[in-house]
Amino acid sequence: MQEWANQLCENRQFGSKMTDSKYFTTTKKGEIFELKAELNSDKKEKKKEAVKKVIASMTVGKDVSALFPDVVNCMQTDNLELKKLVYLYLMNYAKSQPDMAIMAVNTFVKDCEDPNPLIRALAVRTMGCIRVDKITEYLCEPLRKCLKDEDPYVRKTAAVCVAKLHDINAQLVEDQGFLDTLKDLISDSNPMVVANAVAALSEIAESHPNSNLMDLNPQTMNKLLTALNECTEWGQIFILDCLANYTPRDDRESQSICERVTPRLSHANSAVVLSAVKVLMKFMEMLPKDLDYYGTLLKKLAPPLVTLLSAEPELQYVALRNINLIVQRRPEILKHEMKVFFVKYNDPIYVKLEKLDIMIRLASQANIAQVLAELKEYATEVDVDFVRKAVRAIGRCAIKVEQSAERCVSTLLDLIQTKVNYVVQEAIVVIKDIFRKYPNKYESVIATLCENLDSLDEPEARAAMIWIVGEYAERIDNADELLESFLEGFHDESTQVQLQLRTAIVKLFLKKPTETQELVQQVLSLATQDSDNPDLRDRGYIYWRLLSTDPVAAKEVVLAEKPLISEETDLIEPTLLEELICHIGTLASVYHKPPSAFVEGRGQHKRLPGSGGSAESESPDAVSAGAANEVAAVIPSQGDLLGDLLNLDLTPPATTGPPPHSGGMQLGAMDLLGGGLDSLMGDESEPLGGDLGGSPAMGAGFGAAPAAMPPAFSAPVSGGLEDLFDLGGGVGMPLGSFCPPKTVWLPAMKAKGLEISGTFVRRAGVIQMEMTITNKAMSVMTGFAIQFNRNSFGLAPAGPIQVPSPLSPNQNIEVSLPLNTVGPVMKMEPLNNLQVAIKNNIDVFYFSCQYPISVLFVEDGKMERQVFLATWKDIANENESQFQIKDCHLNSDTASNKLQTSNIFTIAKRTVDGQDMLYQSMKLTNGIWVLAELKIQAGNPNYTVSLKCRAPEVSQCVFQSYEAVLKN
Amino acid sequence: MISQLFILSSKGDHLIYKDFRGEAGNDVINVFYEKVTALPGDQPPVVMSHRDLHFVHVRQGGLYWVATTTSAGSSPFTIIDFLNRLAALVTDYCGSLSEKSVQMNFALIYELLDEVVDYGYIQTTSSDVLKNFIQTEAVSSRPFSLFDLSNVGLFGAETQQSKVAPSSAATRPIQSSRDQGVFVDVIERLSVIIGSNGAVMKADVEGEIKVKCYMLNCSEMRIGLNEEFSIGRSTLRGYGAAVHVDECRFHQAVKLDEFDDHRILKLCPSQGEQTVMQYQLSDNLPSPPPFRLFPTIERDNRGRLLIYMKLRCDLPPKSAAINVSVSVPVPKGCVSLSQELSSPEQRCELKPQSRSLVWTVPRCSGGTQLSAVFKLDVPGLSSASMLEVGPVGLTFELPKLTSTGLQIRFLRLTPVQPGPSQRWVRYVTHSDSYIIRV
């Protein structure tokens, strides 16, 4: 800091004119005192200089709030420059000195009447930025006037001010009728005013999802489209973003809007272009595909998208992320523009990788030669990361375009000849994928691969090579020698190599049983006796058992024909894609995640409109929303790629991505034997990529095995198997969801004879408020009605309460009231408190009750395993809270099953030193995710549960639910 | 919606901080600086998140221009574009962009920010509109001197002083309008990939016409382009060498009523700099690419790697390329370099950290051919490491030349300006992505 100050002193020497920089230099003590004197000086110039100094100190983070009264004194001036400086100060410090801020109010009110529109606007703008409650009441009258001001500059400032005020005090804005005035401003003659009104309304509407503040009808649309042509570029963005929320009535309206938006595509501001693209992409859905106009529109979209790529690298990156989405949705738009995605030498690496991704998506038979030539060049570049991805991309091309496979393989072989270590390793990994797509076609290259065995030092490449050797053991003469050489350092290998080596040797044994018996015994004993890894050990036991009991069955299981991998695994899941298309240009499109995944509490999912009447309308509803968090990249990272390698068991279970799944539990361990177990467990769901399904034959083969277990092994093995079956069993055993017993909410004494006891329960995805209503009065009761106060999660009755009238004395009835969560939200203390008003012919009664938060856990609260890991790491440690659950005597599987009935999903289980750790996730109705780690020690009735959540205030309630569910 | 906006020096000092919505404290500035400096090279730096806050930033003039936002609906594209525009605006108002000029003009920048963004909504970035509101005067960081001729040749004139504007003429605040003048730049960015067989695989030009205006009382400016200028693939007009581009975008202040018939752009220039027209052309360059390279790579009997390079400049004889820099990737483990160059002002340097050698040629006239021999000592040279040589990348500038052939026929101001005319036009093509595969 001192150094900087010195430097600044030097700066003063430049130029004879006084410069602002000297204000930064006064850092000595007593400066506040000096400033005070200067602020109270009579000379205007001196005052101004003093205020500048104050603001300079403020900027570098010094506390100059002590000068508040002196600065406010300078406010009454006709010098606009000074006034602005004072206002700047006020905005910063008013909040910390609310009482003193009141002093400024008079001047504000006076300024709002000033003949100079600049001063009027300045006053309104600043008042809105002073976030002090007391001031807001004084703000209303001036604001009302300014909203109707004759000067558009004042009106547009006032429009924004309504949004500011709404943020501080929403109720006040509604009561004062500012919203209606704001709506009127949409028809204002000045486009800048319209744009600001639209922006303000859109933001206010967002906080009230159900109000129809922005009721977009054809008339308003027309107004907006007219204003669009006259606005500044930034105003156009507001309007276009607002247009994107409109749902046209039919394809003709859709077309006419598209026609009026299309000219924006040639705007010089690329943000305008991208917003226009968003609107067009959305409205295009409504157009019939055979329409001429549809084709014209497609053609018009390509050039602006291409132009976006000529911007700065930052903009290019954002553009590419968006183009990536567009290409997946409508590849036809850019199918002729492959060349623009060719990587430039000086592109930053993140732009290069993104371009590569798009190149593969656009690759087709027509352009594959060109793409391959490029990729081959990239593979010789300097940047290691980029080279690796380029090599992988060649593999993806082979899998995607069958005609090119041969050429891809020969390209890869060329690259292997370079002997550049990382290129070779990467090439081997992708060749393994190619083998899996086109089995028995390119085995001639195996010899070349084997030559490079020694240079492989990365686990993934080693594992891939071992897989190849095991899979084609019968064609490699010295397969046993090769595998044996790996076996020497078995304990130093990483888990994926160990797993792979074990499987490969078993395969080898089944193919050449005579000469490799020793080898297989060696590997299995290494795996079962000397290893601490339960995965390795248990699977080792299974193989051992299989081989020793029924080699024929073993052969059927281990050497069964594997399903081919498909190229479509790299696509973003369609529901997510649809949502992301609606968010083109926003942060969501850069992260490739729905907004709900990174902004908590935003449950609104946008959807594309269906195309009118055409049979092609997509219905991806079958996919559970839980999958929405799954984000795919064309070139999967190590975990992804391996995760979808069936029969490879390369990945430790914690990183295997189980397919999204609505009710069942899936653990990585289940893809154990070539995926056969999936079908064994009666699990019919086909995962998205379609590459995890199993063949029934394998299932049968395995099913026979446990029956004939030799007793010698039964103890350790059956433990492992029981685990497996327990987990599987959990899928098919629906238990009743947890329902706490009814408690008395409203005693008869307090409510003139009306007694209500009740509880909350979640049934089939609907929250029910179950009540027993008893009439303990002497006369009949009629006309029941119920209302909730605002509450933390927006609970509200989904319909009127159904009480048969009249309710005669001493009669009691059971009422079940379905609830929804779209009501107004206000934070309650405690969080799960609910205040209820119930009315009958006698009076209105109030009571409050607490609902178990578990009724808010939604059915799709099972988090993707990798997302879970990432989220767990991502949430700060201070958001973690730990609780003890005492006196609970369940084993971990029962506990997990029990919790699952209340939509607390177990994602993974780990056993360390006899302690079971369950990793669980749940999602609240408002989109907040809660992650949990439940530790259960055998024989210890006290469980520990650690909860992590971005909104840590829910943790206490969640814990209570855990306790209630487990002890129930 | 922008929540906060701040400008940091490259060392992380706070220069400007403005909070528009009161959603987060100013402690996030340090969070941002830590994040951005700790970022590994392969991570996209564009959007970073911290709890609920998302940082969007650009670097301009050695400063970090950062905006934060909390809303998922805000568009990073808009924000980046805006930050770039803001940086341009600050440049216009302060004359130049540097840590110093921002510090000296903080009051002015706060005032600008106040008008440009309100409650996170971007209001306007047009200097025409803003000049009605801005009160503070800019403080120029460098005294303006007419004799500052350090950059002669910049504006395309020969050596007569009368035809050359001082370099500082175009870097002064727009408010101090004692000297009037209009500067028009036609800037083209060329990117070319030439395959190892010499075929041009890709050749793109991205061009723009920028106008920087210091005129106070200029109501209309007419810029005449080549009459044979054509847009799109099918609309070739006239005979001979038509100037042709694929796509064209105009600033919204440009009136195009005379464009179709006479290729005249009409605009009322606002003060400060603006991009009037952007255009691009791919694959159909009217002239051959400016450079060809003929490399030969071999091993000599002492195990050294020999690279012979012949660089031919195919520009018209009167033109020249300046600041040519040829970078050749070399094999890993290369320890030393000796070279034979054809003239003394050329330089060659081995850069081990980027594994490349860089050959710089200050000036290379059209029609000439340069040759060089590089001898590299690479211990353990194998035939595979020969493959690590290539692709060669060139960067250079072509002053007074546009690769599309676009020319400005005339520049007329209405009303006609009294006194000596102060209209400057310069053309420059530069390339930082000119790849020749070997």
Short mmCIF file of C-alpha atoms in Angstrom, two decimals, chain A residues 191 221-244 256-281 293 297 300-305 307-308, chain B residues 77 81 85 247-254 256 278:
data_model
loop_
_atom_site.label_atom_id
_atom_site.label_comp_id
_atom_site.label_asym_id
_atom_site.label_seq_id
_atom_site.Cartn_x
_atom_site.Cartn_y
_atom_site.Cartn_z
CA PRO A 191 -38.53 3.39 -26.23
CA MET A 221 -46.35 -8.05 -27.99
CA ASN A 222 -47.08 -5.64 -30.75
CA LYS A 223 -46.03 -2.71 -28.60
CA LEU A 224 -42.84 -4.43 -27.61
CA LEU A 225 -41.98 -5.37 -31.16
CA THR A 226 -42.50 -1.77 -32.22
CA ALA A 227 -40.33 -0.45 -29.41
CA LEU A 228 -37.70 -2.99 -30.38
CA ASN A 229 -36.86 -1.11 -33.54
CA GLU A 230 -36.24 2.17 -31.79
CA CYS A 231 -34.49 1.17 -28.57
CA THR A 232 -30.84 1.37 -27.71
CA GLU A 233 -29.02 -1.88 -28.10
CA TRP A 234 -29.23 -2.68 -24.40
CA GLY A 235 -32.92 -1.94 -24.36
CA GLN A 236 -33.36 -4.35 -27.23
CA ILE A 237 -31.83 -7.06 -25.10
CA PHE A 238 -34.37 -6.50 -22.30
CA ILE A 239 -37.21 -6.62 -24.76
CA LEU A 240 -35.95 -9.68 -26.60
CA ASP A 241 -35.45 -11.54 -23.33
CA CYS A 242 -38.98 -10.66 -22.40
CA LEU A 243 -40.33 -11.79 -25.78
CA ALA A 244 -38.70 -15.15 -25.26
CA SER A 256 -44.92 -13.05 -37.71
CA ILE A 257 -42.91 -12.58 -34.53
CA CYS A 258 -39.96 -14.37 -36.08
CA GLU A 259 -40.17 -12.12 -39.10
CA ARG A 260 -40.04 -9.04 -36.95
CA VAL A 261 -37.19 -10.30 -34.82
CA THR A 262 -35.01 -11.54 -37.69
CA PRO A 263 -33.57 -8.09 -38.59
CA ARG A 264 -31.91 -8.05 -35.14
CA LEU A 265 -29.64 -10.83 -36.34
CA SER A 266 -27.55 -8.34 -38.28
CA HIS A 267 -27.09 -6.01 -35.32
CA ALA A 268 -23.53 -5.05 -34.52
CA ASN A 269 -23.93 -5.82 -30.83
CA SER A 270 -23.41 -9.53 -30.47
CA ALA A 271 -25.43 -9.68 -27.26
CA VAL A 272 -28.44 -8.48 -29.22
CA VAL A 273 -27.76 -11.13 -31.83
CA LEU A 274 -27.63 -13.89 -29.28
CA SER A 275 -30.85 -12.76 -27.62
CA ALA A 276 -32.52 -12.72 -31.02
CA VAL A 277 -31.22 -16.22 -31.68
CA LYS A 278 -32.80 -17.34 -28.44
CA VAL A 279 -36.19 -15.97 -29.41
CA LEU A 280 -35.99 -17.51 -32.87
CA MET A 281 -34.85 -20.90 -31.59
CA TYR A 293 -40.33 -19.95 -44.08
CA LEU A 297 -35.13 -19.01 -41.14
CA LYS A 300 -30.67 -16.93 -41.81
CA LEU A 301 -29.45 -18.24 -38.48
CA ALA A 302 -26.11 -19.52 -39.69
CA PRO A 303 -24.26 -16.29 -40.64
CA PRO A 304 -24.87 -14.45 -37.35
CA LEU A 305 -23.73 -17.46 -35.36
CA THR A 307 -19.99 -13.94 -36.93
CA LEU A 308 -20.09 -14.35 -33.16
CA PHE B 77 -22.58 -12.33 -23.28
CA ASP B 81 -19.93 -6.96 -24.34
CA ARG B 85 -17.90 -1.14 -24.26
CA GLU B 247 -21.22 -10.75 -44.53
CA CYS B 248 -21.55 -7.24 -43.26
CA ARG B 249 -22.89 -5.65 -40.08
CA PHE B 250 -23.40 -2.00 -39.40
CA HIS B 251 -23.63 0.17 -36.36
CA GLN B 252 -27.22 1.07 -35.73
CA ALA B 253 -26.51 4.77 -36.27
CA VAL B 254 -25.48 4.11 -39.86
CA LEU B 256 -27.86 2.82 -45.53
CA GLN B 278 -17.82 -5.05 -39.48
#
